[in-house]
Short mmCIF file of C-alpha atoms in Angstrom, two decimals:
data_model
loop_
_atom_site.label_atom_id
_atom_site.label_comp_id
_atom_site.label_asym_id
_atom_site.label_seq_id
_atom_site.Cartn_x
_atom_site.Cartn_y
_atom_site.Cartn_z
CA UNK A 1 -38.45 -18.97 -29.30
CA UNK A 2 -35.49 -20.18 -27.29
CA UNK A 3 -35.50 -23.22 -25.03
CA UNK A 4 -34.92 -23.20 -21.28
CA UNK A 5 -31.53 -24.75 -21.82
CA UNK A 6 -30.25 -21.98 -24.05
CA UNK A 7 -32.00 -19.34 -21.96
CA UNK A 8 -30.15 -20.53 -18.85
CA UNK A 9 -26.82 -20.29 -20.60
CA UNK A 10 -27.70 -16.75 -21.69
CA UNK A 11 -28.87 -15.44 -18.32
CA UNK A 12 -25.37 -14.67 -17.07
CA UNK A 13 -24.15 -12.97 -20.26
CA UNK A 14 -27.47 -11.08 -20.13
CA UNK A 15 -26.80 -9.86 -16.58
CA UNK A 16 -23.18 -9.09 -17.51
CA UNK A 17 -24.28 -6.87 -20.40
CA UNK A 18 -22.60 -9.08 -22.98
CA UNK A 19 -25.57 -9.73 -25.27
CA UNK A 20 -26.63 -7.83 -28.35
CA UNK A 21 -30.12 -6.34 -28.61
CA UNK A 22 -31.66 -9.34 -30.39
CA UNK A 23 -30.34 -11.85 -27.86
CA UNK A 24 -31.44 -9.61 -25.00
CA UNK A 25 -34.95 -9.50 -26.40
CA UNK A 26 -35.01 -13.30 -26.67
CA UNK A 27 -33.93 -13.75 -23.06
CA UNK A 28 -36.48 -11.22 -21.86
CA UNK A 29 -39.26 -12.88 -23.83
CA UNK A 30 -38.33 -16.24 -22.39
CA UNK A 31 -38.22 -14.92 -18.83
CA UNK A 32 -41.75 -13.57 -19.30
CA UNK A 33 -43.10 -16.94 -20.31
CA UNK A 34 -41.04 -19.57 -18.55
CA UNK A 35 -42.08 -21.01 -15.18
CA UNK A 36 -38.60 -21.93 -13.95
CA UNK A 37 -36.04 -19.59 -15.44
CA UNK A 38 -37.11 -16.38 -13.64
CA UNK A 39 -36.13 -17.94 -10.27
CA UNK A 40 -32.63 -18.68 -11.58
CA UNK A 41 -32.45 -15.19 -13.00
CA UNK A 42 -33.47 -13.65 -9.66
CA UNK A 43 -30.89 -15.62 -7.68
CA UNK A 44 -28.07 -14.69 -10.03
CA UNK A 45 -29.21 -11.10 -10.21
CA UNK A 46 -29.31 -10.86 -6.43
CA UNK A 47 -25.85 -12.40 -6.11
CA UNK A 48 -24.45 -9.92 -8.63
CA UNK A 49 -26.05 -6.97 -6.89
CA UNK A 50 -24.78 -8.14 -3.50
CA UNK A 51 -21.27 -8.62 -4.81
CA UNK A 52 -21.18 -5.23 -6.49
CA UNK A 53 -22.71 -3.29 -3.60
CA UNK A 54 -21.56 -5.19 -0.52
CA UNK A 55 -18.40 -7.17 -1.21
CA UNK A 56 -15.34 -5.22 -0.08
CA UNK A 57 -13.52 -3.23 -2.73
CA UNK A 58 -10.16 -2.90 -1.08
CA UNK A 59 -8.74 0.57 -1.57
CA UNK A 60 -4.97 0.93 -1.73
CA UNK A 61 -3.63 2.37 1.53
CA UNK A 62 -2.34 5.91 1.13
CA UNK A 63 1.29 4.98 1.70
CA UNK A 64 1.14 2.42 -1.13
CA UNK A 65 0.78 5.11 -3.79
CA UNK A 66 3.91 6.87 -2.49
CA UNK A 67 5.76 3.57 -2.29
CA UNK A 68 4.83 2.53 -5.82
CA UNK A 69 5.59 5.94 -7.32
CA UNK A 70 8.99 6.19 -5.72
CA UNK A 71 9.87 2.63 -6.74
CA UNK A 72 8.88 3.28 -10.35
CA UNK A 73 10.70 6.63 -10.47
CA UNK A 74 13.79 4.99 -9.06
CA UNK A 75 13.49 2.29 -11.73
CA UNK A 76 13.20 4.99 -14.41
CA UNK A 77 16.45 6.53 -13.24
CA UNK A 78 19.53 4.62 -14.30
CA UNK A 79 21.52 3.22 -11.40
CA UNK A 80 24.78 4.87 -10.37
CA UNK A 81 27.79 2.71 -11.16
CA UNK A 82 29.79 3.62 -8.09
CA UNK A 83 28.72 5.09 -4.83
CA UNK A 84 29.97 8.49 -3.70
CA UNK A 85 28.64 11.29 -1.63
CA UNK A 86 25.73 12.71 -3.63
CA UNK A 87 27.27 16.10 -4.35
CA UNK A 88 30.49 14.57 -5.70
CA UNK A 89 28.57 11.99 -7.65
CA UNK A 90 26.60 14.67 -9.45
CA UNK A 91 29.68 16.70 -10.17
CA UNK A 92 31.51 13.69 -11.57
CA UNK A 93 28.49 12.54 -13.51
CA UNK A 94 28.15 16.02 -14.98
CA UNK A 95 31.78 16.25 -16.05
CA UNK A 96 31.77 12.75 -17.51
CA UNK A 97 28.64 13.60 -19.46
CA UNK A 98 30.16 16.83 -20.61
CA UNK A 99 33.28 15.09 -21.85
CA UNK A 100 31.28 12.39 -23.58
CA UNK A 101 28.92 14.88 -25.13
CA UNK A 102 31.79 17.00 -26.47
CA UNK A 103 33.20 13.90 -28.12
CA UNK A 104 29.80 12.86 -29.40
CA UNK A 105 29.08 16.28 -30.82
CA UNK A 106 32.44 16.48 -32.50
CA UNK A 107 31.66 13.15 -34.11
CA UNK A 108 28.22 14.28 -35.14
CA UNK A 109 29.52 17.52 -36.59
CA UNK A 110 31.73 15.47 -38.84
CA UNK A 111 28.81 13.22 -39.65
CA UNK A 112 26.73 14.08 -42.64
CA UNK A 113 24.07 16.71 -42.51
CA UNK A 114 21.04 15.87 -44.53
CA UNK A 115 19.31 18.17 -46.98
CA UNK A 116 17.25 19.91 -44.34
CA UNK A 117 20.26 20.51 -42.14
CA UNK A 118 19.38 18.27 -39.22
CA UNK A 119 21.88 15.75 -37.99
CA UNK A 120 20.93 12.21 -38.74
CA UNK A 121 20.85 11.48 -35.00
CA UNK A 122 18.01 13.95 -34.69
CA UNK A 123 16.17 12.26 -37.52
CA UNK A 124 16.61 8.89 -35.82
CA UNK A 125 15.22 10.40 -32.66
CA UNK A 126 12.20 11.72 -34.54
CA UNK A 127 11.64 8.25 -35.96
CA UNK A 128 11.59 6.72 -32.49
CA UNK A 129 9.14 9.38 -31.27
CA UNK A 130 6.97 8.95 -34.33
CA UNK A 131 6.87 5.18 -33.85
CA UNK A 132 5.91 5.58 -30.18
CA UNK A 133 3.20 8.10 -31.08
CA UNK A 134 1.78 5.80 -33.73
CA UNK A 135 1.43 3.02 -31.15
CA UNK A 136 0.09 5.09 -28.28
CA UNK A 137 -2.60 6.97 -30.11
CA UNK A 138 -5.14 6.06 -32.67
CA UNK A 139 -3.02 7.40 -35.52
CA UNK A 140 -1.31 4.29 -36.79
CA UNK A 141 -2.91 4.17 -40.22
CA UNK A 142 -4.29 6.76 -42.62
CA UNK A 143 -4.93 4.12 -45.22
CA UNK A 144 -5.68 0.73 -43.72
CA UNK A 145 -5.16 -1.75 -46.50
CA UNK A 146 -3.29 -4.97 -47.03
CA UNK A 147 -3.22 -4.28 -50.75
CA UNK A 148 -0.03 -2.65 -51.99
CA UNK A 149 -1.83 -1.34 -55.08
CA UNK A 150 -4.18 0.60 -52.81
CA UNK A 151 -1.51 1.92 -50.49
CA UNK A 152 0.94 3.13 -53.13
CA UNK A 153 -1.48 5.38 -55.09
CA UNK A 154 -2.85 6.71 -51.81
CA UNK A 155 0.41 8.61 -51.32
CA UNK A 156 -0.05 10.42 -54.67
CA UNK A 157 -0.57 14.11 -54.07
CA UNK A 158 0.37 13.75 -50.42
CA UNK A 159 4.08 13.37 -51.06
CA UNK A 160 6.37 14.67 -53.81
CA UNK A 161 7.82 11.19 -54.30
CA UNK A 162 6.45 7.70 -54.71
CA UNK A 163 7.50 5.23 -52.02
CA UNK A 164 8.09 1.69 -53.08
CA UNK A 165 5.25 -0.29 -51.46
CA UNK A 166 5.80 -4.02 -51.16
CA UNK A 167 3.86 -6.72 -49.39
CA UNK A 168 5.57 -9.62 -47.66
CA UNK A 169 2.50 -11.41 -46.32
CA UNK A 170 3.85 -14.66 -47.73
CA UNK A 171 7.03 -14.24 -45.67
CA UNK A 172 5.05 -13.42 -42.53
CA UNK A 173 5.32 -9.63 -42.72
CA UNK A 174 1.89 -8.56 -43.98
CA UNK A 175 1.38 -4.95 -45.03
CA UNK A 176 -1.44 -3.44 -42.98
CA UNK A 177 -1.48 0.07 -44.35
CA UNK A 178 0.29 3.39 -44.45
CA UNK A 179 0.18 6.94 -43.25
CA UNK A 180 1.89 10.23 -43.83
CA UNK A 181 4.08 11.25 -40.95
CA UNK A 182 6.25 14.26 -40.38
CA UNK A 183 9.97 13.68 -39.97
CA UNK A 184 12.73 16.21 -40.32
CA UNK A 185 10.37 19.04 -41.30
CA UNK A 186 8.83 17.23 -44.21
CA UNK A 187 6.02 14.76 -44.79
CA UNK A 188 7.33 11.23 -45.22
CA UNK A 189 5.72 7.91 -46.04
CA UNK A 190 5.27 5.49 -43.16
CA UNK A 191 4.43 1.98 -44.31
CA UNK A 192 3.03 -0.21 -41.59
CA UNK A 193 3.70 -3.94 -41.43
CA UNK A 194 3.00 -6.58 -38.86
CA UNK A 195 4.99 -9.53 -37.64
CA UNK A 196 2.67 -11.57 -35.44
CA UNK A 197 1.49 -8.90 -32.97
CA UNK A 198 4.46 -6.60 -33.51
CA UNK A 199 3.98 -3.43 -35.50
CA UNK A 200 6.77 -2.40 -37.86
CA UNK A 201 6.87 1.19 -39.07
CA UNK A 202 8.95 1.62 -42.21
CA UNK A 203 9.77 5.25 -42.95
CA UNK A 204 10.75 6.08 -46.52
CA UNK A 205 11.98 9.41 -47.84
CA UNK A 206 14.25 10.62 -50.62
CA UNK A 207 17.79 11.09 -49.38
CA UNK A 208 21.00 9.35 -50.24
CA UNK A 209 22.84 10.18 -47.03
CA UNK A 210 23.11 7.21 -44.69
CA UNK A 211 21.11 7.48 -41.50
CA UNK A 212 23.08 7.12 -38.27
CA UNK A 213 20.32 5.22 -36.51
CA UNK A 214 21.24 3.38 -33.34
CA UNK A 215 20.47 -0.35 -33.52
CA UNK A 216 18.11 0.05 -30.61
CA UNK A 217 16.53 2.89 -28.69
CA UNK A 218 14.01 2.87 -25.88
CA UNK A 219 13.31 -0.80 -26.31
CA UNK A 220 12.78 -0.59 -30.05
CA UNK A 221 15.05 -2.00 -32.70
CA UNK A 222 16.00 0.03 -35.75
CA UNK A 223 17.44 -0.89 -39.11
CA UNK A 224 18.28 1.80 -41.67
CA UNK A 225 19.49 1.50 -45.23
CA UNK A 226 19.69 3.44 -48.47
CA UNK A 227 18.64 2.35 -51.89
CA UNK A 228 18.21 4.20 -55.17
CA UNK A 229 18.23 7.67 -53.65
CA UNK A 230 15.86 6.74 -50.84
CA UNK A 231 16.50 6.34 -47.14
CA UNK A 232 14.63 3.57 -45.36
CA UNK A 233 14.33 3.15 -41.63
CA UNK A 234 12.42 0.25 -40.09
CA UNK A 235 11.55 0.37 -36.40
CA UNK A 236 9.71 -2.10 -34.22
CA UNK A 237 9.67 -3.86 -30.89
CA UNK A 238 10.32 -6.98 -32.92
CA UNK A 239 13.66 -8.67 -32.23
CA UNK A 240 16.67 -7.42 -34.14
CA UNK A 241 17.13 -10.62 -36.16
CA UNK A 242 13.62 -10.64 -37.58
CA UNK A 243 13.70 -6.92 -38.22
CA UNK A 244 16.88 -7.42 -40.24
CA UNK A 245 15.17 -10.26 -42.07
CA UNK A 246 12.40 -7.81 -42.95
CA UNK A 247 14.97 -5.27 -44.14
CA UNK A 248 16.70 -7.89 -46.30
CA UNK A 249 13.38 -8.80 -47.92
CA UNK A 250 12.73 -5.17 -48.68
CA UNK A 251 16.10 -4.62 -50.25
CA UNK B 1 23.13 0.63 -49.75
CA UNK B 2 25.08 0.80 -46.51
CA UNK B 3 23.66 0.09 -43.12
CA UNK B 4 24.60 2.70 -40.61
CA UNK B 5 24.23 1.48 -37.10
CA UNK B 6 25.80 2.88 -33.97
CA UNK B 7 26.49 0.82 -30.86
CA UNK B 8 23.19 1.37 -29.11
CA UNK B 9 24.35 0.19 -25.72
CA UNK B 10 27.12 2.76 -25.57
CA UNK B 11 24.72 5.41 -26.80
CA UNK B 12 22.15 4.59 -24.12
CA UNK B 13 24.72 4.28 -21.36
CA UNK B 14 26.26 7.61 -22.17
CA UNK B 15 23.09 9.63 -22.35
CA UNK B 16 20.52 8.06 -20.16
CA UNK B 17 22.45 8.89 -17.01
CA UNK B 18 20.36 11.71 -15.71
CA UNK B 19 17.87 14.07 -17.18
CA UNK B 20 18.61 16.83 -14.70
CA UNK B 21 22.25 17.09 -15.66
CA UNK B 22 21.80 16.50 -19.37
CA UNK B 23 19.04 18.96 -20.07
CA UNK B 24 20.82 22.27 -19.51
CA UNK B 25 23.89 20.92 -21.26
CA UNK B 26 21.93 19.70 -24.26
CA UNK B 27 20.52 23.16 -24.83
CA UNK B 28 24.02 24.54 -24.95
CA UNK B 29 25.19 21.83 -27.31
CA UNK B 30 23.47 20.49 -30.32
CA UNK B 31 19.91 20.55 -29.10
CA UNK B 32 18.11 17.28 -29.49
CA UNK B 33 20.92 14.79 -29.22
CA UNK B 34 20.41 13.71 -25.65
CA UNK B 35 16.67 13.26 -25.58
CA UNK B 36 16.68 10.13 -27.74
CA UNK B 37 17.31 8.11 -24.65
CA UNK B 38 17.05 10.35 -21.63
CA UNK B 39 13.91 12.21 -22.64
CA UNK B 40 12.21 9.08 -23.88
CA UNK B 41 12.72 7.61 -20.44
CA UNK B 42 11.16 10.77 -19.00
CA UNK B 43 8.32 10.58 -21.51
CA UNK B 44 7.86 6.92 -20.72
CA UNK B 45 7.64 7.68 -17.02
CA UNK B 46 5.17 10.52 -17.64
CA UNK B 47 3.00 8.30 -19.84
CA UNK B 48 3.19 5.51 -17.30
CA UNK B 49 2.11 7.85 -14.53
CA UNK B 50 -0.79 9.04 -16.68
CA UNK B 51 -2.07 5.71 -17.93
CA UNK B 52 -1.12 3.06 -15.37
CA UNK B 53 -0.58 4.64 -11.96
CA UNK B 54 -4.21 5.86 -11.66
CA UNK B 55 -5.37 2.22 -11.50
CA UNK B 56 -3.66 1.57 -8.18
CA UNK B 57 -6.91 0.81 -6.36
CA UNK B 58 -7.94 -1.79 -8.93
CA UNK B 59 -4.47 -3.35 -8.75
CA UNK B 60 -4.56 -3.48 -4.98
CA UNK B 61 -8.12 -4.80 -4.85
CA UNK B 62 -7.27 -7.71 -7.14
CA UNK B 63 -4.02 -8.47 -5.30
CA UNK B 64 -5.82 -8.29 -1.97
CA UNK B 65 -8.48 -10.76 -3.10
CA UNK B 66 -5.98 -13.12 -4.65
CA UNK B 67 -3.56 -13.16 -1.71
CA UNK B 68 -6.18 -12.61 1.02
CA UNK B 69 -3.47 -10.74 2.87
CA UNK B 70 -2.93 -7.00 3.16
CA UNK B 71 0.84 -6.94 3.44
CA UNK B 72 1.49 -9.45 0.69
CA UNK B 73 -0.92 -7.53 -1.52
CA UNK B 74 1.05 -4.32 -0.97
CA UNK B 75 4.40 -5.95 -1.77
CA UNK B 76 3.00 -7.69 -4.83
CA UNK B 77 1.37 -4.51 -6.15
CA UNK B 78 4.70 -2.74 -5.91
CA UNK B 79 6.42 -5.63 -7.67
CA UNK B 80 3.72 -5.67 -10.33
CA UNK B 81 4.12 -1.94 -10.97
CA UNK B 82 7.86 -2.34 -11.45
CA UNK B 83 7.26 -5.18 -13.90
CA UNK B 84 4.61 -3.14 -15.66
CA UNK B 85 7.05 -0.26 -16.03
CA UNK B 86 9.74 -2.53 -17.44
CA UNK B 87 7.30 -3.98 -19.95
CA UNK B 88 5.57 -0.67 -20.64
CA UNK B 89 6.93 -0.67 -24.20
CA UNK B 90 4.62 -3.63 -24.76
CA UNK B 91 1.58 -1.55 -23.83
CA UNK B 92 0.12 -0.34 -27.10
CA UNK B 93 -2.55 1.98 -25.80
CA UNK B 94 -6.08 0.93 -24.95
CA UNK B 95 -7.31 0.24 -21.46
CA UNK B 96 -4.44 0.65 -19.02
CA UNK B 97 -6.46 -0.93 -16.23
CA UNK B 98 -6.99 -4.29 -17.96
CA UNK B 99 -3.34 -4.31 -19.02
CA UNK B 100 -2.15 -3.56 -15.48
CA UNK B 101 -4.48 -6.17 -13.97
CA UNK B 102 -2.94 -8.80 -16.22
CA UNK B 103 0.47 -7.98 -14.75
CA UNK B 104 -0.90 -7.91 -11.18
CA UNK B 105 -2.63 -11.22 -11.73
CA UNK B 106 0.51 -12.90 -13.05
CA UNK B 107 2.61 -11.50 -10.22
CA UNK B 108 0.12 -12.75 -7.63
CA UNK B 109 -0.27 -16.20 -9.18
CA UNK B 110 3.50 -16.64 -9.25
CA UNK B 111 3.58 -15.75 -5.58
CA UNK B 112 0.68 -18.11 -4.80
CA UNK B 113 2.41 -20.97 -6.57
CA UNK B 114 5.53 -20.33 -4.53
CA UNK B 115 3.53 -20.15 -1.30
CA UNK B 116 1.20 -23.06 -1.79
CA UNK B 117 -0.45 -22.60 1.61
CA UNK B 118 -1.97 -19.34 0.37
CA UNK B 119 -2.45 -16.16 2.31
CA UNK B 120 -4.21 -16.05 5.60
CA UNK B 121 -7.49 -14.31 6.00
CA UNK B 122 -7.27 -12.26 9.11
CA UNK B 123 -8.32 -8.65 9.34
CA UNK B 124 -11.94 -7.81 8.83
CA UNK B 125 -12.58 -4.92 6.43
CA UNK B 126 -9.66 -3.04 7.86
CA UNK B 127 -9.06 -0.82 4.84
CA UNK B 128 -12.34 -1.14 3.04
CA UNK B 129 -14.30 1.90 1.99
CA UNK B 130 -16.84 2.31 4.76
CA UNK B 131 -20.21 1.22 3.38
CA UNK B 132 -22.47 4.20 2.79
CA UNK B 133 -25.47 4.74 5.02
CA UNK B 134 -26.10 5.50 8.63
CA UNK B 135 -29.86 5.87 8.41
CA UNK B 136 -30.42 2.18 8.96
CA UNK B 137 -31.08 0.93 12.45
CA UNK B 138 -28.82 -1.32 14.46
CA UNK B 139 -30.56 -4.52 13.51
CA UNK B 140 -30.44 -3.77 9.79
CA UNK B 141 -26.79 -2.93 10.10
CA UNK B 142 -26.06 -6.21 11.84
CA UNK B 143 -27.82 -8.16 9.11
CA UNK B 144 -25.95 -6.23 6.46
CA UNK B 145 -22.59 -6.74 8.17
CA UNK B 146 -23.27 -10.45 8.45
CA UNK B 147 -24.03 -10.55 4.74
CA UNK B 148 -20.86 -8.62 3.89
CA UNK B 149 -18.85 -11.02 6.02
CA UNK B 150 -20.50 -14.03 4.39
CA UNK B 151 -19.84 -12.66 0.90
CA UNK B 152 -16.23 -11.99 1.73
CA UNK B 153 -15.71 -15.46 3.15
CA UNK B 154 -17.49 -17.13 0.24
CA UNK B 155 -15.47 -15.25 -2.38
CA UNK B 156 -12.25 -15.93 -0.48
CA UNK B 157 -13.04 -19.62 -0.32
CA UNK B 158 -13.36 -19.89 -4.11
CA UNK B 159 -10.50 -21.63 -5.93
CA UNK B 160 -8.20 -18.91 -7.21
CA UNK B 161 -9.03 -19.51 -10.89
CA UNK B 162 -12.70 -18.77 -10.19
CA UNK B 163 -11.96 -16.05 -7.67
CA UNK B 164 -9.85 -13.92 -10.00
CA UNK B 165 -12.54 -13.99 -12.66
CA UNK B 166 -15.38 -13.22 -10.25
CA UNK B 167 -13.39 -10.27 -8.83
CA UNK B 168 -12.51 -8.92 -12.28
CA UNK B 169 -16.14 -9.17 -13.42
CA UNK B 170 -18.13 -8.16 -10.35
CA UNK B 171 -15.78 -5.78 -8.59
CA UNK B 172 -13.65 -4.39 -11.40
CA UNK B 173 -16.47 -4.71 -13.95
CA UNK B 174 -14.23 -5.80 -16.80
CA UNK B 175 -15.87 -7.21 -19.92
CA UNK B 176 -15.49 -10.89 -20.85
CA UNK B 177 -12.98 -9.90 -23.52
CA UNK B 178 -10.89 -7.83 -21.08
CA UNK B 179 -10.94 -10.65 -18.52
CA UNK B 180 -9.92 -13.14 -21.20
CA UNK B 181 -6.93 -10.94 -22.07
CA UNK B 182 -5.95 -10.29 -18.46
CA UNK B 183 -6.22 -13.95 -17.44
CA UNK B 184 -4.78 -15.28 -20.69
CA UNK B 185 -7.67 -17.68 -21.33
CA UNK B 186 -10.32 -17.89 -24.08
CA UNK B 187 -13.65 -16.10 -23.57
CA UNK B 188 -15.45 -19.46 -23.34
CA UNK B 189 -13.27 -20.34 -20.36
CA UNK B 190 -14.05 -16.99 -18.75
CA UNK B 191 -17.76 -17.70 -19.10
CA UNK B 192 -17.60 -21.22 -17.74
CA UNK B 193 -15.37 -20.28 -14.80
CA UNK B 194 -17.57 -17.32 -13.99
CA UNK B 195 -20.63 -19.54 -14.10
CA UNK B 196 -19.10 -22.23 -11.89
CA UNK B 197 -17.78 -19.61 -9.50
CA UNK B 198 -21.24 -18.10 -9.19
CA UNK B 199 -22.84 -21.48 -8.53
CA UNK B 200 -20.35 -22.09 -5.75
CA UNK B 201 -21.04 -18.64 -4.34
CA UNK B 202 -24.78 -19.26 -4.36
CA UNK B 203 -24.30 -22.57 -2.54
CA UNK B 204 -21.89 -20.99 -0.09
CA UNK B 205 -24.22 -18.06 0.65
CA UNK B 206 -27.13 -20.39 1.20
CA UNK B 207 -25.10 -22.47 3.63
CA UNK B 208 -24.28 -19.38 5.72
#
């Protein structure tokens, strides 16, 4: 049986739907028996009902949606460096891009092709997309475990190689699990670490060609390295310095 | 054991220029090179429009209650959306509304601190959803309108740290945990502020 004092402190969480079934039952039992608490309950309940049904819920004016959308879309579009009449600007932008892309492609064609025939830039791009997907959806971990001896055997039978699973909890990079992801047309191991609230995805697959990963893409930092016939690529929203520290530990 | 890293800034600058121009070209060239930056920006915008933009009413409602001023609320909501878009990489899924409200709240509180006098409370219900009904007679409607007005004034008179929590709980119906995240305070603080805010509201309503 709860006292009036604890019942009073539970009335609001009760009305707010924040109690579990046992606590709810206790509050209800008390309200049935107590002489004073039901009045407090009724006043608070009435206030809540009034606020929810009568207090103004201000709806955004129609023009605000258009304003916000156009501001955000403008923000998403990179700003022009110089100002010209629109038609000329597009034409110049297009030719500059064309020139740059020819150069870029020529460079990439000289760059190494990996075993599956994709350029390493494409692989880096897949890594970024895979990292974003892992954060947006529920599919961050197939095997949630902080124990490297659980994570490593989990990959057996799912991959035709054994990724090197290490835990750096002591250094502030705890292992939180792993999953199988699909990069460059093959299943690869993704080991998932944390640094404070930042998630680090470390992709590991057998390949000795260096990965031309940009140091940053879409707000994420990347560090790639090769070791003993494996390619490693770590990606996170963590700052570059700490991500490199993580990479150094791993090496 | 070599680290292969390209200058990211140059990479981004070269290819994020414009999706419309890049796309057709990228198909003709080595497909898939451009999208690393330009398509991710497009994807980011699409995701943002899916997960965050739909909560515009909640954003505006909170801003309107915090500033007590329609025009300031509109400007601050726009500012908050731009900030939200810039920090969208920090949104790791979950409830977009609670995440957005945290940004709106911070934007509004910064503005309130800069404008210590606070917003003015002028217009009455100018853009509020019209309350349902019509069956009730004139007298009932007058009583109801008086109550709505009293509620509005009482909530507006709350100190902002109580007001934001009352609005998030009663009008946006966020859970204690979501409010704690949005307001950046522990759950215990949410509960005590909510409780004190409600006591003040009860006193205020009784005085009306």
